[in-house]
Backbone as a ProteinNet text record, in pm:
[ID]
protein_1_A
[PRIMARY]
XXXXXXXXXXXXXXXXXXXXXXXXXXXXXXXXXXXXXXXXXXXXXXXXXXXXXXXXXXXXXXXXXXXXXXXXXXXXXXXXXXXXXXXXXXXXXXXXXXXXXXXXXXXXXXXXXXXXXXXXXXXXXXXXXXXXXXXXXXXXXXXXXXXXXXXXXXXXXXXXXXXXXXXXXXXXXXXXXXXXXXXXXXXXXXXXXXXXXXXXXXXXXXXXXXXXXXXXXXXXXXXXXX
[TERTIARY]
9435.8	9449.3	9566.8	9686.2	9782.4	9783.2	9693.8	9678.2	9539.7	9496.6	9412.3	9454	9569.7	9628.2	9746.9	9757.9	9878.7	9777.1	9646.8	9596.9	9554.2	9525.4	9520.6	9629.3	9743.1	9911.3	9928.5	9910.2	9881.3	9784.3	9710	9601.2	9612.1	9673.1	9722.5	9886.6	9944.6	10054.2	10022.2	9923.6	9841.8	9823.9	9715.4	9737.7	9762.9	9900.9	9961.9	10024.7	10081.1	10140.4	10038.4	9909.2	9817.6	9839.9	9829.5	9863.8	9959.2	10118.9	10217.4	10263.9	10165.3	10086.9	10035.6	9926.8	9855.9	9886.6	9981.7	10074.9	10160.4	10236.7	10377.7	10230.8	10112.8	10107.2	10029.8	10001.2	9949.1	10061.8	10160.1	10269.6	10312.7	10340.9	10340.8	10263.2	10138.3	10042.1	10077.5	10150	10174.6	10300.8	10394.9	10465.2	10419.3	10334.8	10279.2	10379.8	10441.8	10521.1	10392	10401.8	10306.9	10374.7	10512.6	10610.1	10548.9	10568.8	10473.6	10609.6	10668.4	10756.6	10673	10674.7	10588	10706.2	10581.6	10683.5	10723.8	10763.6	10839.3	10824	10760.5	10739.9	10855.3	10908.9	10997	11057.9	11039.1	11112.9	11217.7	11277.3	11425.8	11444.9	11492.2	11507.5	11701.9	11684.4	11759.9	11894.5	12029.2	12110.7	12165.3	12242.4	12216.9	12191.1	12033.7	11912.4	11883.3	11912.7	11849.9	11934.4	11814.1	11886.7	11831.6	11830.5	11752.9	11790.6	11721.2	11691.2	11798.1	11840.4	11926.6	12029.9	12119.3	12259	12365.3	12445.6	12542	12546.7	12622.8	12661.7	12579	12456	12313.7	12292.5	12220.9	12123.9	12006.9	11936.4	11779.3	11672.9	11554.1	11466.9	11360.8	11215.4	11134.6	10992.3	10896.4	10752.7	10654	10597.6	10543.6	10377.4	10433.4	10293.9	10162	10125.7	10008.7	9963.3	10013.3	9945.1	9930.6	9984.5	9955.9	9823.9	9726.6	9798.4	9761.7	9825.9	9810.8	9847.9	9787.9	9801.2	9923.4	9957	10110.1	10200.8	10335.5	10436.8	10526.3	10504.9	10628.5	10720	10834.7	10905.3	10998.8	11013	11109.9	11265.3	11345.3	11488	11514.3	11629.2	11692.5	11844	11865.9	12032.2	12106.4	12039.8	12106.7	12113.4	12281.9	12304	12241.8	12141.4	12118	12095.5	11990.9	11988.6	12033.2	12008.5	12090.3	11994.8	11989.5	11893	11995.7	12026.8	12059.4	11966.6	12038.8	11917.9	12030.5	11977.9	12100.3	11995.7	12037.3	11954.5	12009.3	11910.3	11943.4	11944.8	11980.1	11940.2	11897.8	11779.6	11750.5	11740.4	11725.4	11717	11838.5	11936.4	12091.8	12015.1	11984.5	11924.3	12003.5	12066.2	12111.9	12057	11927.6	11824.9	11830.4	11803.2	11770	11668.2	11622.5	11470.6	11429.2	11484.7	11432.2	11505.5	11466.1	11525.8	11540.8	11641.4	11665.9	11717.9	11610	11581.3	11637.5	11737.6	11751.1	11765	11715.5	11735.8	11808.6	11911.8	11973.9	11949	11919.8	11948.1	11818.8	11679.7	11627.9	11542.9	11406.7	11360.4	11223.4	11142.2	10975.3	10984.5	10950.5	10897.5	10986.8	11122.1	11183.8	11135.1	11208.2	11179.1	11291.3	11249.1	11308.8	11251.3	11314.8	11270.8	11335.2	11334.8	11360.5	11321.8	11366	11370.9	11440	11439.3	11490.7	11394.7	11438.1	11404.1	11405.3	11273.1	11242.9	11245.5	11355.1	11275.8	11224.6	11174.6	11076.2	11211.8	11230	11340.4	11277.4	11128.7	11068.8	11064.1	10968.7	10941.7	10845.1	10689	10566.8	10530.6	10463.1	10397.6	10402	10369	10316	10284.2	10227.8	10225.6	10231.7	10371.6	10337.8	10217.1	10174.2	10066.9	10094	10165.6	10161.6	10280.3	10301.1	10430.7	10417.4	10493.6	10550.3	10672.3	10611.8	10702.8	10735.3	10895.4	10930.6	11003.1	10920.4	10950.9	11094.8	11124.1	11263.5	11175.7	11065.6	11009.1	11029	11054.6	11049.6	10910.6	10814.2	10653.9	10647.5	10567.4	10559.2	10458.6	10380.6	10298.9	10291.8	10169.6	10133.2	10029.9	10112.7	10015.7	9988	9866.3	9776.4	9884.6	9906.1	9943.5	9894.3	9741.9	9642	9616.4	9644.4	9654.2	9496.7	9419.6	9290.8	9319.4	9396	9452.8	9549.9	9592	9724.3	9756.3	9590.9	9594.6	9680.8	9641.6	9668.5	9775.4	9867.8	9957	9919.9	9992.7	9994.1	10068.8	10012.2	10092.8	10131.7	10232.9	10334.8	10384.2	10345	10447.8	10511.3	10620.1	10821.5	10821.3	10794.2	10860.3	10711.7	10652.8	10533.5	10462.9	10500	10426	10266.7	10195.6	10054.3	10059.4	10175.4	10180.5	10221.5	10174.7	10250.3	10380.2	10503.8	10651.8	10660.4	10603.6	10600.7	10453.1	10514.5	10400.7	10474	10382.5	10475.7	10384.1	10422.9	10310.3	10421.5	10344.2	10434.2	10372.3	10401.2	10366	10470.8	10366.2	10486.3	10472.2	10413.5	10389.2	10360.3	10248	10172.7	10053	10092.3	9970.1	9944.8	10084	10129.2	10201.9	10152.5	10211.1	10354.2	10420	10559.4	10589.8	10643.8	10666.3	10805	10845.9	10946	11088.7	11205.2	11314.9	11301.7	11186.6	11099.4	11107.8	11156.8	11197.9	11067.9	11093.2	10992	11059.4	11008.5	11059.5	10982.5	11051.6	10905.7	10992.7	10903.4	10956.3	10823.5	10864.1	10826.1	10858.7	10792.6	10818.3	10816.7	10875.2	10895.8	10869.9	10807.5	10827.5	10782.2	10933.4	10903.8	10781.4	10684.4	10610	10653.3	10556.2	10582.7	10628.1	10568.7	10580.6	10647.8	10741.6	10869.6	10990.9	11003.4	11067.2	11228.3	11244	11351.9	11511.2	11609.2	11721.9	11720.2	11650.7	11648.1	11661.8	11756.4	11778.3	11670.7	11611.2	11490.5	11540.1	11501.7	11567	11431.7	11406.1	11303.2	11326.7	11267	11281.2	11165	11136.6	11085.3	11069.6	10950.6	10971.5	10840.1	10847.8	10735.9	10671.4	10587.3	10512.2	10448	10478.8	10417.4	10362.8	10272.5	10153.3	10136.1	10080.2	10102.8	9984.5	9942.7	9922.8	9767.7	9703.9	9569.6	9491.9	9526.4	9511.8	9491.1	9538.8	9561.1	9452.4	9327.4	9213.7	9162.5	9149.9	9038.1	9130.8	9197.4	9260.4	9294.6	9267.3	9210.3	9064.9	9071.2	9184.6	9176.5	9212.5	9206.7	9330.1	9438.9	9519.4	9647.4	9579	9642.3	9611.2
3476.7	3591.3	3677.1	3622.6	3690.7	3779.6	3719.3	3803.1	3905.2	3902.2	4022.9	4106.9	4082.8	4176	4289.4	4153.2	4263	4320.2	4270.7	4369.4	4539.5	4519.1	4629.3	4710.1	4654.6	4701.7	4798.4	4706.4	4795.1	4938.4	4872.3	4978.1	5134.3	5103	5213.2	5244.7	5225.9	5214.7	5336.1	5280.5	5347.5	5515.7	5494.2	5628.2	5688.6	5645.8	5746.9	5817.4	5724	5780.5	5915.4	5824.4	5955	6091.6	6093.2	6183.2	6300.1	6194.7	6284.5	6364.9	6259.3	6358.1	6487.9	6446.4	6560	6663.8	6686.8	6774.8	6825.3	6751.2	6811.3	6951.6	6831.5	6990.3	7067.3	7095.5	7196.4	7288.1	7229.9	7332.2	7402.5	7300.7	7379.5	7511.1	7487.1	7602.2	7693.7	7742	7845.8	7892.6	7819.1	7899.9	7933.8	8004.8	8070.3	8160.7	8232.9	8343.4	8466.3	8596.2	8664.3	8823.6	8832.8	8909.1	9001.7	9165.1	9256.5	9326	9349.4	9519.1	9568.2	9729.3	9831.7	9894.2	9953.6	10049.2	10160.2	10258.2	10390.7	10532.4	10617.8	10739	10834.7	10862.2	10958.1	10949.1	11104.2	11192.8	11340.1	11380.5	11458.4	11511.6	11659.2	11746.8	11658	11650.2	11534	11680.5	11619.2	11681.5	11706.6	11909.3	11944.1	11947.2	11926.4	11979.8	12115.4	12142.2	12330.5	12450.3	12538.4	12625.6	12725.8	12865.8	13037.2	13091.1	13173.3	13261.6	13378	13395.1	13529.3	13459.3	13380.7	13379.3	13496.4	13449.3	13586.8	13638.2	13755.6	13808	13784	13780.6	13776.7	13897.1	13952.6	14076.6	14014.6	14150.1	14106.6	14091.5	14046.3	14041.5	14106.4	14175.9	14229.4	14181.4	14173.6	14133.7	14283.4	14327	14408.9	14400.5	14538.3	14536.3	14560.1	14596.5	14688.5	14573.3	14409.7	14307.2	14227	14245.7	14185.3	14178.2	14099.1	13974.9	13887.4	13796.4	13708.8	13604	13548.6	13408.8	13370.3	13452.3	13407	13467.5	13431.1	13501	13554.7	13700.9	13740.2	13839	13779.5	13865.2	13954.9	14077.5	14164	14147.2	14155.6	14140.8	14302.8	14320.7	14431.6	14425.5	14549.5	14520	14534.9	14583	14589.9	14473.7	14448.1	14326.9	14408.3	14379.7	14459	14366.7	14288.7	14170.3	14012.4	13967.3	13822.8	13706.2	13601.2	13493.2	13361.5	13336.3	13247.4	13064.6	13015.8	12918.6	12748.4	12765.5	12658.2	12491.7	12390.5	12255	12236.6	12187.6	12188	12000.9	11918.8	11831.5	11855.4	11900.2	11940	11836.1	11674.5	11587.3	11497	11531.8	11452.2	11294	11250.8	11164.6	11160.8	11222.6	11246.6	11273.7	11301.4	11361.3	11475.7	11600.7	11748	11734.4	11809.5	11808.2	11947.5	12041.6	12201.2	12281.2	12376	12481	12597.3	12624.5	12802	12881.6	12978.2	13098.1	13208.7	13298.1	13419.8	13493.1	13649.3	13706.6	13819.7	13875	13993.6	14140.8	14251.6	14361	14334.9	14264.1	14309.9	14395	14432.5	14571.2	14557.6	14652.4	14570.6	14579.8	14423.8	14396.9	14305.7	14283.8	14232	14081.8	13986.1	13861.5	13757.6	13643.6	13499.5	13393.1	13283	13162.7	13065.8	12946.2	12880.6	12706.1	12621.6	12531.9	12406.3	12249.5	12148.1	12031.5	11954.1	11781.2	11749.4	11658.2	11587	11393.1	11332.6	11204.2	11144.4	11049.3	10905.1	10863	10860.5	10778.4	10679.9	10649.1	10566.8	10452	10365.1	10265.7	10228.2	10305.9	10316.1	10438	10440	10583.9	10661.1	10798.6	10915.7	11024.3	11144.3	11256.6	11364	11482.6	11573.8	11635.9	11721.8	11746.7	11917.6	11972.8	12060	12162.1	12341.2	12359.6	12423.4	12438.6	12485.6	12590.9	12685.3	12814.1	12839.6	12850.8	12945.8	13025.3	13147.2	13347.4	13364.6	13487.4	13547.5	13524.1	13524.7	13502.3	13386.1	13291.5	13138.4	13131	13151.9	13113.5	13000.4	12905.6	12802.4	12816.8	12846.9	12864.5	12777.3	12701.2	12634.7	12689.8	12612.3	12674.9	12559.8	12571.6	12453.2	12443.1	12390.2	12403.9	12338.5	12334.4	12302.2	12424.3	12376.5	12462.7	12555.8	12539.1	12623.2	12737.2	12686.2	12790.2	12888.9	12887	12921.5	13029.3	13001.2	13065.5	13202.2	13273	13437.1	13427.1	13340.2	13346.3	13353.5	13316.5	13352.9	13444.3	13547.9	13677.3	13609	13642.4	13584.6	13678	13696.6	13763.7	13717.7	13750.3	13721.7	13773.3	13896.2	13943.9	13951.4	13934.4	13925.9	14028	14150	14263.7	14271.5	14160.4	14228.2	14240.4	14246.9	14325.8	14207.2	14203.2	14097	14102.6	14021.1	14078.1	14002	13912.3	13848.1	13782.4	13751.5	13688.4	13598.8	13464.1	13354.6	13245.2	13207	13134.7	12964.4	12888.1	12755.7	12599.1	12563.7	12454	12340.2	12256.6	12154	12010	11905.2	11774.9	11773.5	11859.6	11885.6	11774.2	11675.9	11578.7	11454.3	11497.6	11355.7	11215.9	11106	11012.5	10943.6	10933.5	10914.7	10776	10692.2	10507.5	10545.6	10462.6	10468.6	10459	10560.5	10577.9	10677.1	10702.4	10827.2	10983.7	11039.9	11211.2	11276.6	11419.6	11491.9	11623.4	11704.4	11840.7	11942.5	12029.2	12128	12239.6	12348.4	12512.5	12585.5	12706.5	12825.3	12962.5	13042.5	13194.7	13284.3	13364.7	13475.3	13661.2	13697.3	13875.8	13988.4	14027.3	14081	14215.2	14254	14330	14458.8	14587.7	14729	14730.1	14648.7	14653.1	14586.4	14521.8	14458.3	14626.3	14596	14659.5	14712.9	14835.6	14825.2	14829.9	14761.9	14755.3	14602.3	14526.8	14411.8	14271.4	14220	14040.1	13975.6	13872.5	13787.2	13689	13605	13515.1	13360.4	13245.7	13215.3	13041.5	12955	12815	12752.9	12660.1	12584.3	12452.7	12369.1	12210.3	12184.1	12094.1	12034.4	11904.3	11914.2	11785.4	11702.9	11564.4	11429.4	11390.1	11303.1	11211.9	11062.2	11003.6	10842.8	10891.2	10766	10827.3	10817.1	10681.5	10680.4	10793.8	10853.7	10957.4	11092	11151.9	11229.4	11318.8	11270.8	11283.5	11291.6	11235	11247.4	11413.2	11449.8	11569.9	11671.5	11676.4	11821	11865.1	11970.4	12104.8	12107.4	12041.2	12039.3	12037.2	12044.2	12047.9	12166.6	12281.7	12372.9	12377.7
12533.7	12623	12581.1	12568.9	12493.6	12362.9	12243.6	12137.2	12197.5	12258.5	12363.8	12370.7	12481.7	12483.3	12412	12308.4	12205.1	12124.2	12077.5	12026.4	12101.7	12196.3	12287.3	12294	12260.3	12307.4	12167.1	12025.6	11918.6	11889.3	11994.8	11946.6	12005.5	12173.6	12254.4	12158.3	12096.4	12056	11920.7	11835.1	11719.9	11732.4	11853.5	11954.8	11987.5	12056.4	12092.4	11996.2	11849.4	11735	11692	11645.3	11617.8	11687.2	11820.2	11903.6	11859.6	11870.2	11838	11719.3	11568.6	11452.7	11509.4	11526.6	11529.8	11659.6	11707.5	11795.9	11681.8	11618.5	11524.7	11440.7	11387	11289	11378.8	11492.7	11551	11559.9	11580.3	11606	11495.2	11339.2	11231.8	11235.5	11267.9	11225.2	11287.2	11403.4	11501.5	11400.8	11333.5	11250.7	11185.3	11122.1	11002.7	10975.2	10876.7	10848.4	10808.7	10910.9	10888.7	10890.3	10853	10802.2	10729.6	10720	10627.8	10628.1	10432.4	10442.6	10380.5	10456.9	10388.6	10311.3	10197.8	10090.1	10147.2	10101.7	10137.8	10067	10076.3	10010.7	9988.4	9899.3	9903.3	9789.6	9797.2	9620.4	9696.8	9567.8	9599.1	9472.6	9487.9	9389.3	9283.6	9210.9	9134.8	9117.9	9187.4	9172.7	9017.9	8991.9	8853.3	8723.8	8810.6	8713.4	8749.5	8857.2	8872.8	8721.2	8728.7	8641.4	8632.8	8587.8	8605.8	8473.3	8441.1	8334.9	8372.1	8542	8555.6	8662.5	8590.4	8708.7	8689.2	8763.3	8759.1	8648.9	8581.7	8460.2	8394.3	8387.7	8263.6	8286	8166.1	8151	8189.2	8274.4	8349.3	8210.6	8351.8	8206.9	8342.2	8276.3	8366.7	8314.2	8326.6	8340.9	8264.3	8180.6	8155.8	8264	8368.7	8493.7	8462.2	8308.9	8321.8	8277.3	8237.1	8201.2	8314.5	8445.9	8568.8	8616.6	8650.5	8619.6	8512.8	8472.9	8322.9	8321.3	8247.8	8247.4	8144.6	8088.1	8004.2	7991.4	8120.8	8118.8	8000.1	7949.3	7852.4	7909.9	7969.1	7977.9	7856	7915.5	7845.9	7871.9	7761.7	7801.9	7830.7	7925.4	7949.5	7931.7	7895.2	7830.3	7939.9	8093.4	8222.9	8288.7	8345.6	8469.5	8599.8	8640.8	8790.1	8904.6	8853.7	8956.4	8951.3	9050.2	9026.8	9123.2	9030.4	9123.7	9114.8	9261.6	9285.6	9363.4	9289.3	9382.3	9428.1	9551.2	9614.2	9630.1	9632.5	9713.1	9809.8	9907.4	10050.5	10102.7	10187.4	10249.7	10375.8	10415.1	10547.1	10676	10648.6	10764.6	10732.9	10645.6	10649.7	10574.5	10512.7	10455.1	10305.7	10290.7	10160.7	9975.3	10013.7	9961	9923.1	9831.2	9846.9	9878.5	9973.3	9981.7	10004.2	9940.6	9974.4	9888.5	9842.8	9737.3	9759.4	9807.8	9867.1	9751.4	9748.9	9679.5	9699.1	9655.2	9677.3	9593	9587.8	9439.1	9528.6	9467.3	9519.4	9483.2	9482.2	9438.3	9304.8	9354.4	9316.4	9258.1	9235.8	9224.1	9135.6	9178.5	9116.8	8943.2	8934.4	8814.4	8708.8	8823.6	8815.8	8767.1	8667	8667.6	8635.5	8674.6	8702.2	8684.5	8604.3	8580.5	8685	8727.9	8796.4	8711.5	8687.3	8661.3	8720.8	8740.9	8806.6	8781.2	8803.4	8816.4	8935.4	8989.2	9066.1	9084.8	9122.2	9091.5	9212.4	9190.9	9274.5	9379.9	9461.7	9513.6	9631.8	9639.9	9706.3	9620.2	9698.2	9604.8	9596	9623.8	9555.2	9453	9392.4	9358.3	9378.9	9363.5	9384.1	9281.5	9335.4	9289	9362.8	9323.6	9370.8	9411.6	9500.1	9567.8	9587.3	9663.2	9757.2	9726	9744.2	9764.9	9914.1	9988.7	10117.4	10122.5	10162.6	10149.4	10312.7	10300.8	10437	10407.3	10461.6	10417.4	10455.9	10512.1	10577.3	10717.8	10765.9	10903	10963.5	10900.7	10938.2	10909.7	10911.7	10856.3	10786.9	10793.1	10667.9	10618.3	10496.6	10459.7	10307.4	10326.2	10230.7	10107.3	9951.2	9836.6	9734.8	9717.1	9634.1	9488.3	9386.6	9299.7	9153.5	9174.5	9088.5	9017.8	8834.4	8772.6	8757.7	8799.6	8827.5	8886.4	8993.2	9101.1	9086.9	9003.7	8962.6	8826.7	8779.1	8653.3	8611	8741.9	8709.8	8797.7	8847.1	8925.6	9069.6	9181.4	9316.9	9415.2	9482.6	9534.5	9701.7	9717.7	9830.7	9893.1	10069.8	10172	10217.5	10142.6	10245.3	10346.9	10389.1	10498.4	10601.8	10577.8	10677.9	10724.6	10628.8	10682.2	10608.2	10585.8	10512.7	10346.6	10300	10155	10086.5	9971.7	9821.5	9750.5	9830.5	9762.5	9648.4	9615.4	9464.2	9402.2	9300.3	9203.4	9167.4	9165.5	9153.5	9064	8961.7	8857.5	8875.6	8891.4	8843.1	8773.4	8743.7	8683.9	8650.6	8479.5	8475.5	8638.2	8533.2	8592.4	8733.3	8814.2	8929.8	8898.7	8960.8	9013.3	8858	8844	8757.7	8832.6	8763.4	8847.2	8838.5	8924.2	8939.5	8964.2	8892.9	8942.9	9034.9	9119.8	9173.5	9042.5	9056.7	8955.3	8856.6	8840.8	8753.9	8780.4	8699.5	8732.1	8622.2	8670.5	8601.2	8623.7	8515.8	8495.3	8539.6	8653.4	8694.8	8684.4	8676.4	8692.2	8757.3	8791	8823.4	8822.7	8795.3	8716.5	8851.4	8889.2	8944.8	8945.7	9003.1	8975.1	9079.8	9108.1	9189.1	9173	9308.7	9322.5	9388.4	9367	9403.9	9552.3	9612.8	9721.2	9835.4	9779.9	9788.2	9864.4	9990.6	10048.2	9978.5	10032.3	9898.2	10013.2	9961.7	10013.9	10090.8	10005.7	10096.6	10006.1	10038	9967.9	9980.7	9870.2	9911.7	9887.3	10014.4	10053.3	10123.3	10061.7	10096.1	10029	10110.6	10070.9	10019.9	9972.6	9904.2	9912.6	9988	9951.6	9865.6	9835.1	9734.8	9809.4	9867.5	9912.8	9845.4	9841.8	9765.2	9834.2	9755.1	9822	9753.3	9779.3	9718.1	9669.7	9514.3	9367.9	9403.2	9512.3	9523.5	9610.8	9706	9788.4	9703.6	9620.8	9537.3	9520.2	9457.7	9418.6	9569	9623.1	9751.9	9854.7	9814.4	9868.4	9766.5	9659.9	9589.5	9584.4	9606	9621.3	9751.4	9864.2	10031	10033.8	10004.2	10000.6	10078.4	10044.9	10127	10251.6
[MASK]
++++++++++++++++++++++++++++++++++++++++++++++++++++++++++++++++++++++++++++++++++++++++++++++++++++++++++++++++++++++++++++++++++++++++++++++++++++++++++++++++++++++++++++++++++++++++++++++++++++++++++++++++++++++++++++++++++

């Protein structure tokens, strides 16, 4: 009767061990680590790299009009200092980024022209490709422009001041919808000239961001883009 019952004593004993097994790994399983970091998008005009064809004390250069418009900028040199293009980088959300390019040409005058040049790098840490530019006039307006070289061929005509009329012609290119690894810079420019109808006695004054897109998206949003 005695070994009866110790076998019984073992066996509830067995049991309950089993038990407290199979509790410990139920509980394991509720720790699962199911932790996600997402990557981060973001690029920035790469401090001096900017540069112009007309800073202070240069002789102008002008656009010959009766070839407007064309697909291949030749400018003319002029032996006159008349106008002047300045171009500043901005950090607009304190991030310590440039993320905008303010434009101003002074004491311009039609037919006037300007180069504009700078570096962009990757400062995210996925992919991308530029996509997009974003213009805000002297109106505050934001107005968006495709920058697919299809589009672009004969250049694009732009209202600053918002009255209806074309104050420039603006051709740009250079690594648009090339892909960028994160740490990766690229060299872009854009050409300038002023038009007839460019108000006269007036500074142009106008910003610039460049919108990116991550590198797979790219394709499924050209030319939807603007």
């Amino acid at each position: 009767m005695r070994k009866q019952i110790a076998i019984i004593g073992i066996f509830a004993l067995v049991m309950l061990v089993g038990s407290i097994v199979a509790y410990a790994m139920w509980y394991q399983t509720l720790l699962i680590n199911n932790y996600v970091n997402t990557g981060k998008l973001d690029f920035a005009f790469k401090y001096g790299t900017v540069s112009t064809t007309d800073p202070v004390n240069t002789p102008d250069q002008m656009v010959n009009y009766t070839l407007i418009p064309q697909k291949e900028i030749i400018p003319v040199p002029e032996n006159k200092d008349v106008g002047t293009t300045y171009v500043k980088l901005i950090d607009t959300d304190g991030d310590g980024d440039y993320d905008a390019l303010n434009v101003t040409i002074v004491n311009g005058y039609p037919w006037y022209y300007t180069h504009i040049g700078f570096s962009v790098v990757n400062s995210g840490t996925i992919p991308l490709k530029i996509w997009r530019i974003r213009f805000y006039n002297g109106t505050g307006t934001s107005t968006y422009y495709s920058v697919y070289s299809e589009q672009n061929a004969n250049g694009t005509m732009i209202d600053l001041n918002g009255d209806g009329k074309p104050d420039i012609l603006m051709w740009w290119g250079d690594n648009f919808g090339v892909q960028l690894h994160p740490g990766q810079t690229a060299d872009i420019s854009f050409d300038i000239t002023i038009l007839q109808d460019m108000p006269q006695n007036a500074n142009l004054t106008f910003i610039i961001y460049y919108d990116a897109i991550q590198w797979n998206e790219y394709d499924s949003n050209v030319p939807s883009g603007r």
